[in-house]
PDB file of C-alpha atoms and ligand atoms in Angstrom:
ATOM      1  CA  MET M   1      56.974 -12.851  86.725  1.00 46.00           C
ATOM      2  CA  PHE M   2      56.355 -14.493  83.305  1.00 48.00           C
ATOM      3  CA  ARG M   3      59.544 -12.971  81.834  1.00 46.00           C
ATOM      4  CA  LEU M   4      61.555 -15.132  79.491  1.00 45.00           C
ATOM      5  CA  PRO M   5      65.366 -14.944  79.459  1.00 46.00           C
ATOM      6  CA  PHE M   6      67.657 -14.175  76.491  1.00 49.00           C
ATOM      7  CA  LEU M   7      65.452 -11.636  74.744  1.00 45.00           C
ATOM      8  CA  ASN M   8      66.632  -8.317  73.366  1.00 48.00           C
ATOM      9  CA  LYS M   9      65.126  -5.072  74.675  1.00 48.00           C
ATOM     10  CA  LYS M  10      62.499  -4.775  71.934  1.00 48.00           C
ATOM     11  CA  GLN M  11      61.348  -8.370  72.378  1.00 46.00           C
ATOM     12  CA  LYS M  12      61.202  -7.995  76.156  1.00 48.00           C
ATOM     13  CA  GLN M  13      58.561  -5.308  75.851  1.00 48.00           C
ATOM     14  CA  LYS M  14      56.253  -7.851  74.229  1.00 61.00           C
ATOM     15  CA  ILE M  15      56.127 -10.138  77.254  1.00 75.00           C
ATOM     16  CA  ALA M  16      53.074  -9.614  79.419  1.00 84.00           C
ATOM     17  CA  THR M  17      53.656  -9.136  83.122  1.00 83.00           C
ATOM     18  CA  ILE M  18      51.300  -9.357  86.058  1.00 80.00           C
ATOM     19  CA  ASP M  19      51.630  -5.624  86.692  1.00 87.00           C
ATOM     20  CA  ASN M  20      49.078  -3.305  85.108  1.00 92.00           C
ATOM     21  CA  VAL M  21      46.799  -6.093  83.963  1.00 97.00           C
ATOM     22  CA  PRO M  22      43.445  -4.834  82.645  1.00 98.00           C
ATOM     23  CA  GLU M  23      40.843  -5.463  85.326  1.00 98.00           C
ATOM     24  CA  HIS M  24      38.040  -5.963  82.838  1.00 98.00           C
ATOM     25  CA  ILE M  25      38.626  -7.430  79.381  1.00 98.00           C
ATOM     26  CA  ALA M  26      35.767  -7.653  76.890  1.00 99.00           C
ATOM     27  CA  ILE M  27      36.176  -9.882  73.844  1.00 99.00           C
ATOM     28  CA  ILE M  28      34.259  -9.999  70.569  1.00 99.00           C
ATOM     29  CA  MET M  29      34.857 -13.630  69.631  1.00 98.00           C
ATOM     30  CA  ASP M  30      34.755 -13.413  65.831  1.00 98.00           C
ATOM     31  CA  GLY M  31      35.853 -15.713  63.008  1.00 98.00           C
ATOM     32  CA  ASN M  32      34.395 -19.078  63.987  1.00 98.00           C
ATOM     33  CA  GLY M  33      32.753 -19.493  60.564  1.00 98.00           C
ATOM     34  CA  ARG M  34      35.900 -18.605  58.624  1.00 98.00           C
ATOM     35  CA  TRP M  35      38.005 -20.848  60.871  1.00 98.00           C
ATOM     36  CA  ALA M  36      35.737 -23.766  59.918  1.00 98.00           C
ATOM     37  CA  LYS M  37      35.570 -22.861  56.222  1.00 98.00           C
ATOM     38  CA  LYS M  38      39.364 -22.760  55.999  1.00 98.00           C
ATOM     39  CA  ARG M  39      39.361 -26.377  57.153  1.00 98.00           C
ATOM     40  CA  GLY M  40      36.464 -27.523  54.947  1.00 98.00           C
ATOM     41  CA  LEU M  41      34.255 -27.925  58.008  1.00 98.00           C
ATOM     42  CA  PRO M  42      30.676 -26.760  58.622  1.00 98.00           C
ATOM     43  CA  ARG M  43      30.294 -23.383  60.385  1.00 98.00           C
ATOM     44  CA  LEU M  44      28.953 -25.129  63.469  1.00 98.00           C
ATOM     45  CA  ALA M  45      32.292 -26.889  63.940  1.00 98.00           C
ATOM     46  CA  GLY M  46      33.836 -23.434  64.216  1.00 98.00           C
ATOM     47  CA  HIS M  47      31.391 -22.461  66.956  1.00 98.00           C
ATOM     48  CA  LYS M  48      32.131 -25.693  68.826  1.00 98.00           C
ATOM     49  CA  GLN M  49      35.871 -25.039  68.631  1.00 98.00           C
ATOM     50  CA  GLY M  50      35.182 -21.457  69.694  1.00 98.00           C
ATOM     51  CA  MET M  51      33.316 -22.726  72.735  1.00 98.00           C
ATOM     52  CA  ASP M  52      36.216 -24.991  73.733  1.00 98.00           C
ATOM     53  CA  ASN M  53      38.613 -22.074  73.343  1.00 98.00           C
ATOM     54  CA  ILE M  54      36.806 -20.191  76.099  1.00 98.00           C
ATOM     55  CA  ARG M  55      38.366 -22.599  78.580  1.00 98.00           C
ATOM     56  CA  THR M  56      41.904 -21.639  77.497  1.00 97.00           C
ATOM     57  CA  ILE M  57      41.163 -17.949  77.663  1.00 98.00           C
ATOM     58  CA  VAL M  58      39.506 -18.184  81.077  1.00 98.00           C
ATOM     59  CA  ARG M  59      42.544 -20.041  82.414  1.00 97.00           C
ATOM     60  CA  THR M  60      44.921 -17.442  80.991  1.00 98.00           C
ATOM     61  CA  ALA M  61      42.826 -14.554  82.320  1.00 98.00           C
ATOM     62  CA  ASN M  62      42.852 -16.230  85.731  1.00 96.00           C
ATOM     63  CA  LYS M  63      46.607 -16.739  85.610  1.00 96.00           C
ATOM     64  CA  TYR M  64      47.137 -13.000  85.104  1.00 97.00           C
ATOM     65  CA  GLY M  65      44.613 -11.949  87.735  1.00 97.00           C
ATOM     66  CA  VAL M  66      42.067 -10.400  85.378  1.00 98.00           C
ATOM     67  CA  LYS M  67      38.940  -9.626  87.414  1.00 98.00           C
ATOM     68  CA  ILE M  68      36.241  -9.646  84.734  1.00 98.00           C
ATOM     69  CA  LEU M  69      36.175 -11.345  81.352  1.00 99.00           C
ATOM     70  CA  THR M  70      33.142 -10.417  79.255  1.00 99.00           C
ATOM     71  CA  LEU M  71      32.593 -12.577  76.164  1.00 99.00           C
ATOM     72  CA  TYR M  72      30.209 -11.588  73.352  1.00 98.00           C
ATOM     73  CA  ALA M  73      28.590 -14.961  72.665  1.00 98.00           C
ATOM     74  CA  PHE M  74      25.264 -14.025  71.060  1.00 98.00           C
ATOM     75  CA  SER M  75      24.022 -10.594  70.029  1.00 98.00           C
ATOM     76  CA  THR M  76      20.479  -9.307  69.612  1.00 98.00           C
ATOM     77  CA  GLU M  77      21.317  -9.161  65.868  1.00 98.00           C
ATOM     78  CA  ASN M  78      22.469 -12.811  65.703  1.00 98.00           C
ATOM     79  CA  TRP M  79      18.810 -13.933  65.501  1.00 98.00           C
ATOM     80  CA  LYS M  80      19.057 -12.983  61.796  1.00 98.00           C
ATOM     81  CA  ARG M  81      21.257 -16.040  61.163  1.00 98.00           C
ATOM     82  CA  PRO M  82      19.778 -19.327  59.847  1.00 98.00           C
ATOM     83  CA  LYS M  83      17.634 -20.975  62.518  1.00 98.00           C
ATOM     84  CA  SER M  84      19.852 -24.065  62.595  1.00 98.00           C
ATOM     85  CA  GLU M  85      22.889 -21.930  63.457  1.00 98.00           C
ATOM     86  CA  VAL M  86      21.005 -19.898  66.085  1.00 98.00           C
ATOM     87  CA  ASP M  87      19.718 -23.106  67.680  1.00 98.00           C
ATOM     88  CA  TYR M  88      23.209 -24.544  67.741  1.00 98.00           C
ATOM     89  CA  ILE M  89      24.878 -21.482  69.260  1.00 98.00           C
ATOM     90  CA  LEU M  90      22.191 -21.270  71.937  1.00 98.00           C
ATOM     91  CA  LYS M  91      22.838 -24.902  72.911  1.00 98.00           C
ATOM     92  CA  LEU M  92      26.534 -24.221  73.455  1.00 98.00           C
ATOM     93  CA  PRO M  93      26.225 -22.575  76.880  1.00 98.00           C
ATOM     94  CA  LYS M  94      24.598 -25.764  78.187  1.00 98.00           C
ATOM     95  CA  GLU M  95      27.301 -27.916  76.643  1.00 98.00           C
ATOM     96  CA  PHE M  96      30.027 -25.617  77.939  1.00 98.00           C
ATOM     97  CA  ILE M  97      28.614 -25.785  81.449  1.00 98.00           C
ATOM     98  CA  HIS M  98      28.208 -29.541  81.244  1.00 98.00           C
ATOM     99  CA  ILE M  99      31.864 -30.017  80.275  1.00 98.00           C
ATOM    100  CA  TYR M 100      33.639 -27.217  82.127  1.00 98.00           C
ATOM    101  CA  LEU M 101      31.599 -26.252  85.205  1.00 98.00           C
ATOM    102  CA  PRO M 102      33.532 -28.500  87.649  1.00 98.00           C
ATOM    103  CA  GLU M 103      36.794 -26.952  86.480  1.00 98.00           C
ATOM    104  CA  LEU M 104      35.378 -23.417  86.655  1.00 98.00           C
ATOM    105  CA  ILE M 105      34.211 -24.054  90.215  1.00 98.00           C
ATOM    106  CA  GLU M 106      37.649 -25.383  91.111  1.00 97.00           C
ATOM    107  CA  GLU M 107      39.200 -22.235  89.649  1.00 97.00           C
ATOM    108  CA  ASN M 108      36.901 -20.033  91.764  1.00 98.00           C
ATOM    109  CA  VAL M 109      35.238 -18.524  88.656  1.00 98.00           C
ATOM    110  CA  GLN M 110      31.905 -16.764  89.037  1.00 98.00           C
ATOM    111  CA  ILE M 111      29.530 -16.940  86.061  1.00 98.00           C
ATOM    112  CA  LYS M 112      27.343 -13.968  85.208  1.00 98.00           C
ATOM    113  CA  THR M 113      25.491 -12.842  82.103  1.00 98.00           C
ATOM    114  CA  ILE M 114      24.408  -9.624  80.461  1.00 98.00           C
ATOM    115  CA  GLY M 115      21.653  -9.376  77.863  1.00 98.00           C
ATOM    116  CA  ALA M 116      17.961 -10.022  77.413  1.00 98.00           C
ATOM    117  CA  PHE M 117      18.078 -13.287  79.336  1.00 98.00           C
ATOM    118  CA  ASP M 118      14.298 -13.860  79.491  1.00 98.00           C
ATOM    119  CA  LEU M 119      14.093 -13.999  75.698  1.00 98.00           C
ATOM    120  CA  LEU M 120      16.524 -16.931  75.443  1.00 98.00           C
ATOM    121  CA  PRO M 121      15.247 -20.496  74.984  1.00 98.00           C
ATOM    122  CA  ALA M 122      14.262 -22.174  78.272  1.00 98.00           C
ATOM    123  CA  HIS M 123      17.033 -24.796  78.018  1.00 98.00           C
ATOM    124  CA  THR M 124      19.699 -22.069  77.722  1.00 98.00           C
ATOM    125  CA  GLN M 125      18.235 -20.098  80.613  1.00 98.00           C
ATOM    126  CA  GLU M 126      18.019 -23.162  82.864  1.00 98.00           C
ATOM    127  CA  ALA M 127      21.585 -24.310  82.268  1.00 98.00           C
ATOM    128  CA  VAL M 128      23.064 -20.854  82.722  1.00 98.00           C
ATOM    129  CA  GLU M 129      20.911 -20.118  85.766  1.00 98.00           C
ATOM    130  CA  GLU M 130      22.171 -23.262  87.425  1.00 98.00           C
ATOM    131  CA  ALA M 131      25.795 -22.365  86.636  1.00 98.00           C
ATOM    132  CA  LYS M 132      25.262 -18.872  88.042  1.00 98.00           C
ATOM    133  CA  LYS M 133      23.801 -20.325  91.224  1.00 98.00           C
ATOM    134  CA  ARG M 134      26.562 -22.872  91.665  1.00 98.00           C
ATOM    135  CA  THR M 135      29.269 -20.229  91.243  1.00 98.00           C
ATOM    136  CA  GLU M 136      27.633 -17.280  93.008  1.00 98.00           C
ATOM    137  CA  LYS M 137      29.782 -17.650  96.122  1.00 98.00           C
ATOM    138  CA  ASN M 138      33.025 -17.791  94.136  1.00 98.00           C
ATOM    139  CA  ASP M 139      35.034 -14.606  94.319  1.00 96.00           C
ATOM    140  CA  GLY M 140      37.637 -15.134  91.601  1.00 97.00           C
ATOM    141  CA  LEU M 141      37.416 -14.210  87.938  1.00 98.00           C
ATOM    142  CA  ILE M 142      33.956 -13.131  86.803  1.00 98.00           C
ATOM    143  CA  LEU M 143      33.147 -14.861  83.522  1.00 98.00           C
ATOM    144  CA  ASN M 144      30.482 -12.560  82.177  1.00 98.00           C
ATOM    145  CA  ILE M 145      28.746 -13.994  79.115  1.00 98.00           C
ATOM    146  CA  ALA M 146      26.925 -11.562  76.825  1.00 98.00           C
ATOM    147  CA  LEU M 147      23.951 -13.639  75.707  1.00 98.00           C
ATOM    148  CA  ASN M 148      21.266 -12.023  73.574  1.00 98.00           C
ATOM    149  CA  TYR M 149      23.064  -8.761  74.268  1.00 98.00           C
ATOM    150  CA  GLY M 150      22.765  -5.542  72.269  1.00 98.00           C
ATOM    151  CA  SER M 151      23.936  -2.201  73.533  1.00 98.00           C
ATOM    152  CA  ARG M 152      21.159  -0.181  71.903  1.00 98.00           C
ATOM    153  CA  TYR M 153      18.519  -2.563  73.247  1.00 98.00           C
ATOM    154  CA  GLU M 154      20.114  -2.248  76.694  1.00 98.00           C
ATOM    155  CA  MET M 155      19.936   1.552  76.452  1.00 98.00           C
ATOM    156  CA  VAL M 156      16.305   1.528  75.309  1.00 98.00           C
ATOM    157  CA  GLN M 157      15.392  -0.660  78.303  1.00 98.00           C
ATOM    158  CA  ALA M 158      17.320   1.677  80.602  1.00 98.00           C
ATOM    159  CA  ILE M 159      15.632   4.790  79.181  1.00 98.00           C
ATOM    160  CA  LYS M 160      12.185   3.199  79.579  1.00 98.00           C
ATOM    161  CA  GLN M 161      12.920   2.289  83.191  1.00 98.00           C
ATOM    162  CA  ILE M 162      14.383   5.708  83.982  1.00 98.00           C
ATOM    163  CA  THR M 163      11.270   7.358  82.509  1.00 98.00           C
ATOM    164  CA  LYS M 164       8.999   5.135  84.612  1.00 98.00           C
ATOM    165  CA  ASP M 165      11.022   5.859  87.748  1.00 98.00           C
ATOM    166  CA  VAL M 166      10.905   9.611  87.125  1.00 98.00           C
ATOM    167  CA  GLN M 167       7.149   9.465  86.477  1.00 98.00           C
ATOM    168  CA  SER M 168       6.575   7.529  89.708  1.00 98.00           C
ATOM    169  CA  ASP M 169       8.815   9.938  91.666  1.00 98.00           C
ATOM    170  CA  GLN M 170      11.329   7.207  92.450  1.00 98.00           C
ATOM    171  CA  LEU M 171      13.977   9.179  90.590  1.00 98.00           C
ATOM    172  CA  ASN M 172      14.446  12.924  90.529  1.00 98.00           C
ATOM    173  CA  LEU M 173      15.336  14.120  87.018  1.00 97.00           C
ATOM    174  CA  GLU M 174      17.783  16.631  88.474  1.00 97.00           C
ATOM    175  CA  GLU M 175      19.732  13.739  89.989  1.00 97.00           C
ATOM    176  CA  LEU M 176      20.164  11.945  86.673  1.00 98.00           C
ATOM    177  CA  ASN M 177      23.874  11.721  85.860  1.00 98.00           C
ATOM    178  CA  GLU M 178      26.326   9.296  84.231  1.00 98.00           C
ATOM    179  CA  GLN M 179      26.573   7.093  87.319  1.00 98.00           C
ATOM    180  CA  VAL M 180      22.783   6.840  87.635  1.00 98.00           C
ATOM    181  CA  ILE M 181      22.489   5.838  83.976  1.00 98.00           C
ATOM    182  CA  SER M 182      25.224   3.206  84.458  1.00 98.00           C
ATOM    183  CA  ASN M 183      23.151   1.791  87.297  1.00 98.00           C
ATOM    184  CA  TYR M 184      20.289   1.071  84.884  1.00 98.00           C
ATOM    185  CA  LEU M 185      22.458  -1.036  82.555  1.00 99.00           C
ATOM    186  CA  TYR M 186      23.049  -4.818  82.658  1.00 98.00           C
ATOM    187  CA  THR M 187      26.613  -4.029  83.729  1.00 98.00           C
ATOM    188  CA  LYS M 188      25.599  -2.058  86.825  1.00 98.00           C
ATOM    189  CA  ASP M 189      27.655  -4.255  89.172  1.00 97.00           C
ATOM    190  CA  LEU M 190      30.754  -4.337  86.958  1.00 98.00           C
ATOM    191  CA  LEU M 191      33.666  -2.002  86.294  1.00 98.00           C
ATOM    192  CA  ASP M 192      33.813  -0.609  82.763  1.00 98.00           C
ATOM    193  CA  PRO M 193      36.075  -2.581  80.403  1.00 98.00           C
ATOM    194  CA  ASP M 194      39.707  -1.494  80.246  1.00 98.00           C
ATOM    195  CA  LEU M 195      40.479  -3.465  77.118  1.00 98.00           C
ATOM    196  CA  VAL M 196      38.309  -4.611  74.203  1.00 98.00           C
ATOM    197  CA  ILE M 197      39.667  -7.335  71.949  1.00 99.00           C
ATOM    198  CA  ARG M 198      38.160  -8.333  68.606  1.00 98.00           C
ATOM    199  CA  THR M 199      39.473 -11.303  66.682  1.00 98.00           C
ATOM    200  CA  SER M 200      39.353 -12.206  62.967  1.00 98.00           C
ATOM    201  CA  GLY M 201      40.483  -8.937  61.400  1.00 98.00           C
ATOM    202  CA  GLU M 202      37.197  -7.066  61.801  1.00 98.00           C
ATOM    203  CA  GLN M 203      37.503  -3.672  63.457  1.00 98.00           C
ATOM    204  CA  ARG M 204      34.061  -2.624  64.646  1.00 98.00           C
ATOM    205  CA  LEU M 205      32.052  -2.728  67.862  1.00 98.00           C
ATOM    206  CA  SER M 206      28.887  -4.410  66.560  1.00 98.00           C
ATOM    207  CA  ASN M 207      26.603  -2.938  69.223  1.00 98.00           C
ATOM    208  CA  PHE M 208      28.799  -4.168  72.091  1.00 98.00           C
ATOM    209  CA  LEU M 209      28.962  -2.178  75.353  1.00 98.00           C
ATOM    210  CA  LEU M 210      28.771   1.193  73.582  1.00 98.00           C
ATOM    211  CA  TRP M 211      28.297   3.177  76.796  1.00 98.00           C
ATOM    212  CA  GLN M 212      30.737   1.158  78.882  1.00 98.00           C
ATOM    213  CA  VAL M 213      33.770   1.311  76.543  1.00 98.00           C
ATOM    214  CA  ALA M 214      33.967   5.117  76.475  1.00 98.00           C
ATOM    215  CA  TYR M 215      37.558   5.021  77.782  1.00 97.00           C
ATOM    216  CA  ALA M 216      38.581   1.460  76.927  1.00 98.00           C
ATOM    217  CA  GLU M 217      41.643   0.556  74.889  1.00 98.00           C
ATOM    218  CA  PHE M 218      41.026  -1.449  71.700  1.00 98.00           C
ATOM    219  CA  TRP M 219      43.106  -4.314  70.367  1.00 98.00           C
ATOM    220  CA  PHE M 220      42.512  -6.160  67.102  1.00 98.00           C
ATOM    221  CA  THR M 221      44.030  -9.307  65.649  1.00 98.00           C
ATOM    222  CA  ASP M 222      43.584 -11.201  62.377  1.00 98.00           C
ATOM    223  CA  VAL M 223      43.574 -14.487  64.311  1.00 98.00           C
ATOM    224  CA  TYR M 224      40.211 -16.287  64.246  1.00 98.00           C
ATOM    225  CA  TRP M 225      38.618 -16.841  67.662  1.00 98.00           C
ATOM    226  CA  PRO M 226      39.203 -20.644  67.796  1.00 98.00           C
ATOM    227  CA  ASP M 227      42.929 -19.955  67.246  1.00 98.00           C
ATOM    228  CA  PHE M 228      43.107 -17.126  69.791  1.00 98.00           C
ATOM    229  CA  ASN M 229      45.436 -18.950  72.162  1.00 98.00           C
ATOM    230  CA  GLU M 230      47.387 -18.047  75.283  1.00 98.00           C
ATOM    231  CA  ASN M 231      50.259 -16.512  73.277  1.00 98.00           C
ATOM    232  CA  VAL M 232      48.016 -14.194  71.294  1.00 98.00           C
ATOM    233  CA  PHE M 233      46.169 -13.226  74.460  1.00 98.00           C
ATOM    234  CA  GLU M 234      49.474 -12.430  76.147  1.00 97.00           C
ATOM    235  CA  LYS M 235      50.442 -10.232  73.202  1.00 97.00           C
ATOM    236  CA  ALA M 236      47.216  -8.266  73.713  1.00 98.00           C
ATOM    237  CA  LEU M 237      48.002  -7.904  77.430  1.00 97.00           C
ATOM    238  CA  SER M 238      51.539  -6.800  76.750  1.00 96.00           C
ATOM    239  CA  ASP M 239      50.437  -4.215  74.150  1.00 97.00           C
ATOM    240  CA  TYR M 240      47.893  -2.887  76.641  1.00 97.00           C
ATOM    241  CA  GLN M 241      50.615  -2.611  79.254  1.00 96.00           C
ATOM    242  CA  ASN M 242      52.639  -0.413  76.936  1.00 94.00           C
ATOM    243  CA  ARG M 243      49.819   2.044  76.296  1.00 93.00           C
ATOM    244  CA  LYS M 244      49.345   5.314  78.126  1.00 87.00           C
ATOM    245  CA  ARG M 245      45.778   5.825  79.248  1.00 86.00           C
ATOM    246  CA  ARG M 246      44.855   9.425  79.868  1.00 84.00           C
ATOM    247  CA  PHE M 247      41.079   9.365  80.271  1.00 87.00           C
ATOM    248  CA  GLY M 248      40.858  12.751  78.563  1.00 85.00           C
ATOM    249  CA  GLY M 249      43.394  14.257  80.977  1.00 87.00           C
ATOM    250  CA  LEU M 250      47.145  14.547  80.824  1.00 83.00           C
ATOM    251  CA  SER M 251      48.190  11.447  82.764  1.00 72.00           C
ATOM    252  CA  ASN M 252      47.022   7.964  83.694  1.00 64.00           C
ATOM    253  CA  ASN M 253      44.536   9.297  86.215  1.00 55.00           C
ATOM    254  CA  LYS M 254      40.839   8.477  86.050  1.00 58.00           C
ATOM    255  CA  SER M 255      39.981  11.486  88.252  1.00 48.00           C
ATOM    256  CA  LYS M 256      41.093  13.802  85.435  1.00 40.00           C
ATOM    257  CA  GLN M 257      38.398  12.412  83.148  1.00 43.00           C
ATOM    258  CA  GLU M 258      36.952  14.960  80.687  1.00 37.00           C
TER     259      GLU M 258
HETATM  260  C1  FPP N 301      31.154 -14.946  65.586  1.00 63.80           C
HETATM  261  O1  FPP N 301      31.816 -15.676  64.587  1.00 63.80           O
HETATM  262  C2  FPP N 301      30.772 -15.855  66.649  1.00 63.80           C
HETATM  263  C3  FPP N 301      29.515 -15.992  67.147  1.00 63.80           C
HETATM  264  C4  FPP N 301      28.366 -15.220  66.685  1.00 63.80           C
HETATM  265  C5  FPP N 301      29.222 -17.003  68.179  1.00 63.80           C
HETATM  266  C6  FPP N 301      30.234 -17.043  69.257  1.00 63.80           C
HETATM  267  C7  FPP N 301      29.945 -18.177  70.150  1.00 63.80           C
HETATM  268  C8  FPP N 301      30.875 -18.941  70.741  1.00 63.80           C
HETATM  269  C9  FPP N 301      32.326 -18.742  70.581  1.00 63.80           C
HETATM  270  C10 FPP N 301      30.474 -20.046  71.652  1.00 63.80           C
HETATM  271  C11 FPP N 301      29.660 -19.525  72.781  1.00 63.80           C
HETATM  272  C12 FPP N 301      29.633 -20.464  73.869  1.00 63.80           C
HETATM  273  C13 FPP N 301      29.509 -20.135  75.169  1.00 63.80           C
HETATM  274  C14 FPP N 301      29.619 -21.166  76.169  1.00 63.80           C
HETATM  275  C15 FPP N 301      29.306 -18.763  75.635  1.00 63.80           C
HETATM  276  P1  FPP N 301      31.164 -15.782  63.146  1.00 63.80           P
HETATM  277  O2  FPP N 301      30.244 -16.939  63.117  1.00 63.80           O
HETATM  278  O3  FPP N 301      30.506 -14.478  62.779  1.00 63.80           O
HETATM  279  O4  FPP N 301      32.412 -16.031  62.245  1.00 63.80           O
HETATM  280  P2  FPP N 301      32.593 -15.564  60.741  1.00 63.80           P
HETATM  281  O5  FPP N 301      32.597 -14.055  60.752  1.00 63.80           O
HETATM  282  O6  FPP N 301      33.926 -16.129  60.371  1.00 63.80           O
HETATM  283  O7  FPP N 301      31.474 -16.138  59.936  1.00 63.80           O
END
């Protein structure tokens, strides 16, 4: 069960097991630019390496039986970056699919996205749409890519739609509750994240899944995303496994949520 021999008690606790694996892990993949700068490379080389690293992390997530892996690839705020960098990042999904789709299909991965998809360039939409179609029957790990995603934007869209539905009598205001609101978000078909990881030493959410992470655990590392390898990922899993989640109650019991 992924346990290594000859470790003392303290070290043993740091080995991830396949019990109590977070069902949904959301990752803020940060530090591509600094990874490149440290090596005297252009920022874009960091994004390329970051893209290739997704393969490793998907394989590790699959190995542990994670159900959903949400990756923050491009935020609604990332449009503020130089056009050349935006253009490059938005070409990466197509490249990723071109290189890795056969392997993802073989590994039974299902590709989904969250975010303002219609506002992405046509070439990004087309490539991702095709990958979604070709993996829609897979029932293994969901690789959920946050593309042009912003939590506040998502909430504004939800509030607009809720208002319209109330005005047209499709929704009764008295019936509005947390579950109904969740059903208006991009993540409506997904469980809320159990664990949020951010790489590169930054410790903020940057408009990522603000509603959905209400009871998530957070894990931060100084490691830059392109260097976030299987070992570091396993450390995050093992730390999660040693936490006590109480959901506002007194024990690890979601029904006691407050
Ligand atoms: C943040 O690092 C990273 C991004 C804004 C882009 C992340 C994109 C990828 C890893 C590739 C996406 C590809 C697919 C297939 C989804 P940063 O540039 O802010 O790093 P810095 O803080 O060191 O400058």
